Short mmCIF file of N, CA and C in Angstrom, two decimals:
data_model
loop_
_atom_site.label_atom_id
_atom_site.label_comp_id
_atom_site.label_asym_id
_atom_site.label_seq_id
_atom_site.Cartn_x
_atom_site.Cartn_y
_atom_site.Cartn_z
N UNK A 1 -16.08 26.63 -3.51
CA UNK A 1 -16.55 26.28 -4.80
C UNK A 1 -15.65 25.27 -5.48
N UNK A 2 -15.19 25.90 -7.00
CA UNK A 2 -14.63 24.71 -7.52
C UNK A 2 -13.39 24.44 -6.83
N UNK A 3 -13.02 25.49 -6.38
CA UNK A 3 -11.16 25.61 -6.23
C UNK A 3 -11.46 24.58 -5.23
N UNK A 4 -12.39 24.89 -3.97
CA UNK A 4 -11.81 24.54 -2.73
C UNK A 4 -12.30 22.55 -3.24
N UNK A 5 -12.89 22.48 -3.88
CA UNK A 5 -12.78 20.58 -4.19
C UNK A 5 -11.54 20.05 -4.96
N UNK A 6 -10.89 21.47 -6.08
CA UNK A 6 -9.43 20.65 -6.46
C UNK A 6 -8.83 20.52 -5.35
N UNK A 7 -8.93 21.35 -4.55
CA UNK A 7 -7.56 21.41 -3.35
C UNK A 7 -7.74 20.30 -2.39
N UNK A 8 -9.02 19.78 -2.78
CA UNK A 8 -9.74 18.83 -1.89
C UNK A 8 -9.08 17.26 -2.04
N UNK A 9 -9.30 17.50 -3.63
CA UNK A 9 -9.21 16.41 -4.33
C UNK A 9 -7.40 15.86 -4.37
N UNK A 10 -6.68 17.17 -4.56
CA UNK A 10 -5.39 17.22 -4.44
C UNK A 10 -4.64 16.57 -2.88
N UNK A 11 -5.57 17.05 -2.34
CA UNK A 11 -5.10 16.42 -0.67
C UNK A 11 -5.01 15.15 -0.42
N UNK A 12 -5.96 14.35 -1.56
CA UNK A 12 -6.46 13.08 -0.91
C UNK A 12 -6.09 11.81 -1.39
N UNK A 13 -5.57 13.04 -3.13
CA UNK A 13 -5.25 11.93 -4.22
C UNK A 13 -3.92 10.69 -3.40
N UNK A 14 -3.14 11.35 -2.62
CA UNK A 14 -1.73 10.63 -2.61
C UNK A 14 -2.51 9.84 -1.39
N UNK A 15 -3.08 10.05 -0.62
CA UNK A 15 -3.14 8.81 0.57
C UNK A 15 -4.24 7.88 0.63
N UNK A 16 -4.93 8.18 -1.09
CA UNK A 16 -5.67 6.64 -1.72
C UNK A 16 -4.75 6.42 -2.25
N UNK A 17 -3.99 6.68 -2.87
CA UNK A 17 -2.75 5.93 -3.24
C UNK A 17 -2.02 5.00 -2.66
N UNK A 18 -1.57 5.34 -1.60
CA UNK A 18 -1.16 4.96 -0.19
C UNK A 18 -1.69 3.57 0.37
N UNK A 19 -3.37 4.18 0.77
CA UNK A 19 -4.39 3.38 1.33
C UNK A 19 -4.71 2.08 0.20
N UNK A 20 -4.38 2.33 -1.06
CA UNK A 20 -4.64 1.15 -2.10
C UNK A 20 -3.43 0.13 -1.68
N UNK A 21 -2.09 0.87 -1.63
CA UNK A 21 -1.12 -0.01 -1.67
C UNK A 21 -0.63 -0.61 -0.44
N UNK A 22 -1.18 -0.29 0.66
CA UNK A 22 -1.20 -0.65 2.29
C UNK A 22 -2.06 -1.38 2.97
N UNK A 23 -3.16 -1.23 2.68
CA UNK A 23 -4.69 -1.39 2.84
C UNK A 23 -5.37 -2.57 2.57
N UNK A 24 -5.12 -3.88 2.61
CA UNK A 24 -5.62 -4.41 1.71
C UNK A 24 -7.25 -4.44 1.32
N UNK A 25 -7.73 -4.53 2.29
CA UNK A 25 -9.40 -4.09 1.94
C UNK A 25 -9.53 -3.19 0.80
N UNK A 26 -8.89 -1.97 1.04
CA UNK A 26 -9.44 -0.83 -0.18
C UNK A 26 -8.29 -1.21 -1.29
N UNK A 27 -6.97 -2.24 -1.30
CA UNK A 27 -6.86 -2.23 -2.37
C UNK A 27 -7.51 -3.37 -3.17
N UNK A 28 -8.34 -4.48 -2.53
CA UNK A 28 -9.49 -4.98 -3.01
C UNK A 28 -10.77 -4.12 -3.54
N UNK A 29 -10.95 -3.29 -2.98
CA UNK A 29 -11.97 -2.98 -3.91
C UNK A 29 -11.75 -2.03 -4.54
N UNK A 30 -10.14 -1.55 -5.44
CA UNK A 30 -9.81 -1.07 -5.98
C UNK A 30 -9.62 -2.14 -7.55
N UNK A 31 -9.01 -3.02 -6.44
CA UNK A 31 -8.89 -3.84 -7.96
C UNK A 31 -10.56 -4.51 -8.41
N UNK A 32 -11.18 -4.50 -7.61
CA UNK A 32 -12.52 -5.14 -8.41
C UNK A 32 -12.83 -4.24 -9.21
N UNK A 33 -13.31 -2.72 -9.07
CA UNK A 33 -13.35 -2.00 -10.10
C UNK A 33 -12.69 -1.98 -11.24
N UNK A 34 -11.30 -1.75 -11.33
CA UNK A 34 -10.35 -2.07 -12.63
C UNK A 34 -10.87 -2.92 -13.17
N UNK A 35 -11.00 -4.22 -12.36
CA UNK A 35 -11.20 -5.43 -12.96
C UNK A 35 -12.56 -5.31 -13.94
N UNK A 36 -13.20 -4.71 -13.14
CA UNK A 36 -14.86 -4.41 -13.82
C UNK A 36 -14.81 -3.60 -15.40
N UNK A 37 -13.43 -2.96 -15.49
CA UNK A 37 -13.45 -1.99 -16.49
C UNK A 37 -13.66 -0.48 -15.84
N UNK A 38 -13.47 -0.29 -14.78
CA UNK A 38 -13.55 1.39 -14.70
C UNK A 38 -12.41 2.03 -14.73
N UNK A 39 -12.31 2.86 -15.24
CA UNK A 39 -10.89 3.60 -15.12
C UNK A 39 -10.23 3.93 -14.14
N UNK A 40 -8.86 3.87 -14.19
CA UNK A 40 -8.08 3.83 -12.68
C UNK A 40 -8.30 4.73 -11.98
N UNK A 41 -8.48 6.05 -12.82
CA UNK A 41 -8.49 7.27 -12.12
C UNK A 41 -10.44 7.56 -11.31
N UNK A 42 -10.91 6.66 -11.63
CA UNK A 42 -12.25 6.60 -11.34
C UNK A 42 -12.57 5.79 -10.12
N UNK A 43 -11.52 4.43 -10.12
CA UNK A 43 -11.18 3.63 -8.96
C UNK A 43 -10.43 4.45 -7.57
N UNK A 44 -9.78 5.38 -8.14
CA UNK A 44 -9.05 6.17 -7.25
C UNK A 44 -9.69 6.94 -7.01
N UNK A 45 -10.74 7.56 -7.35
CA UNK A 45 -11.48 8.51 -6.20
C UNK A 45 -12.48 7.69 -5.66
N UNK A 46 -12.87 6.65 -5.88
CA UNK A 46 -13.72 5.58 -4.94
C UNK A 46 -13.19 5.82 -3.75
N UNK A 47 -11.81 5.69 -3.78
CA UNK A 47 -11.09 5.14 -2.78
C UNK A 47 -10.70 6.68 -1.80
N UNK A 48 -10.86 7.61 -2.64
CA UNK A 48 -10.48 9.02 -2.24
C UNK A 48 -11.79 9.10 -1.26
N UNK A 49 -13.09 8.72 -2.22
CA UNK A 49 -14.41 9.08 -1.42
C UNK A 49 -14.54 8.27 0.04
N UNK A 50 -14.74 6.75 -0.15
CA UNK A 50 -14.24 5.46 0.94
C UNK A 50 -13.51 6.35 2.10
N UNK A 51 -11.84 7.09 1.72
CA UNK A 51 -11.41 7.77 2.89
C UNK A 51 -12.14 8.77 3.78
N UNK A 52 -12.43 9.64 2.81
CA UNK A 52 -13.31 10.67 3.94
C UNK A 52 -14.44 10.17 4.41
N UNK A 53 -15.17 9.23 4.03
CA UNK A 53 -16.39 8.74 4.76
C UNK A 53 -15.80 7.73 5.99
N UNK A 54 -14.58 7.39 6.59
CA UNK A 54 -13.99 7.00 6.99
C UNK A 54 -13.85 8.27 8.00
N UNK A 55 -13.20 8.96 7.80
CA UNK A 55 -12.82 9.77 8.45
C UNK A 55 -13.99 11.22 9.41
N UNK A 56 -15.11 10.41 8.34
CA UNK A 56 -16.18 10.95 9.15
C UNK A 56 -17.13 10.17 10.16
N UNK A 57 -16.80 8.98 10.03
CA UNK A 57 -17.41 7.91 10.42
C UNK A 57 -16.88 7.58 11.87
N UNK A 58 -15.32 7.43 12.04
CA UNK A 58 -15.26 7.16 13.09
C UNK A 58 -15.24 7.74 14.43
N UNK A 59 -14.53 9.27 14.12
CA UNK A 59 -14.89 10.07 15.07
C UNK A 59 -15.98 10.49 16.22
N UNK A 60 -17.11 9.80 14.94
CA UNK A 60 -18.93 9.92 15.34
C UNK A 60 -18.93 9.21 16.57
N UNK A 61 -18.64 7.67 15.87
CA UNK A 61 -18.62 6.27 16.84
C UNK A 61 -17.44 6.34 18.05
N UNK A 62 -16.71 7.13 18.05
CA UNK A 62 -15.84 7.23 18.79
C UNK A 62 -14.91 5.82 18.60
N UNK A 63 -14.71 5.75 17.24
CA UNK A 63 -13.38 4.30 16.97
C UNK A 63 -12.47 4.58 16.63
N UNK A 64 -11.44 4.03 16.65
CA UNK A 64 -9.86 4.35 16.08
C UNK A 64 -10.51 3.22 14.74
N UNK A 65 -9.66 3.65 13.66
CA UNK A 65 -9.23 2.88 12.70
C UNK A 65 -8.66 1.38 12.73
N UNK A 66 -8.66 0.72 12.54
CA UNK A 66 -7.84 -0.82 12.27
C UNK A 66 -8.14 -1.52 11.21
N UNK A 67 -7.22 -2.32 10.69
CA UNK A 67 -7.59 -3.07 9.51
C UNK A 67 -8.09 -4.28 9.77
N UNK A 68 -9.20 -4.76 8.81
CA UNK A 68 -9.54 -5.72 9.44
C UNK A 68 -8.82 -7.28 8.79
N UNK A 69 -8.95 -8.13 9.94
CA UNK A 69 -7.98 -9.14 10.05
C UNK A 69 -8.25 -9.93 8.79
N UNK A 70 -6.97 -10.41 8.20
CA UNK A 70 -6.49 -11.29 7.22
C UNK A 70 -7.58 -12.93 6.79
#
């Protein structure tokens, strides 16, 4: 229920954090949001959500992760 999405949410908060400041893709579309006016903390679960659909995504396809090139 609720608990198990704070604990969810708590897990994920620090490695969009992470993923914003490493990442450059997601910290692009971190900053377009800001930029847009959404609140940071609203940009940051974009980026919270972005991860786990990531993390559900590739396993499926059978891909490793990589960033894509510069």
């Amino acid at each position: 229920g609720a608990f198990a999405r704070a604990m969810f949410r708590q897990a994920l908060y620090m490695p969009a954090l992470i993923a914003i400041r490493f990442d450059p893709d997601l910290e692009r579309k971190y900053q377009v949001m800001v930029k847009a006016g959404k609140p940071k903390k609203f940009a940051i679960t974009a980026i919270m959500r972005k991860l786990v659909v990531l993390a559900n995504i590739l396993p499926r396809q059978q891909r490793n992760w990589s960033p894509k090139p510069a």
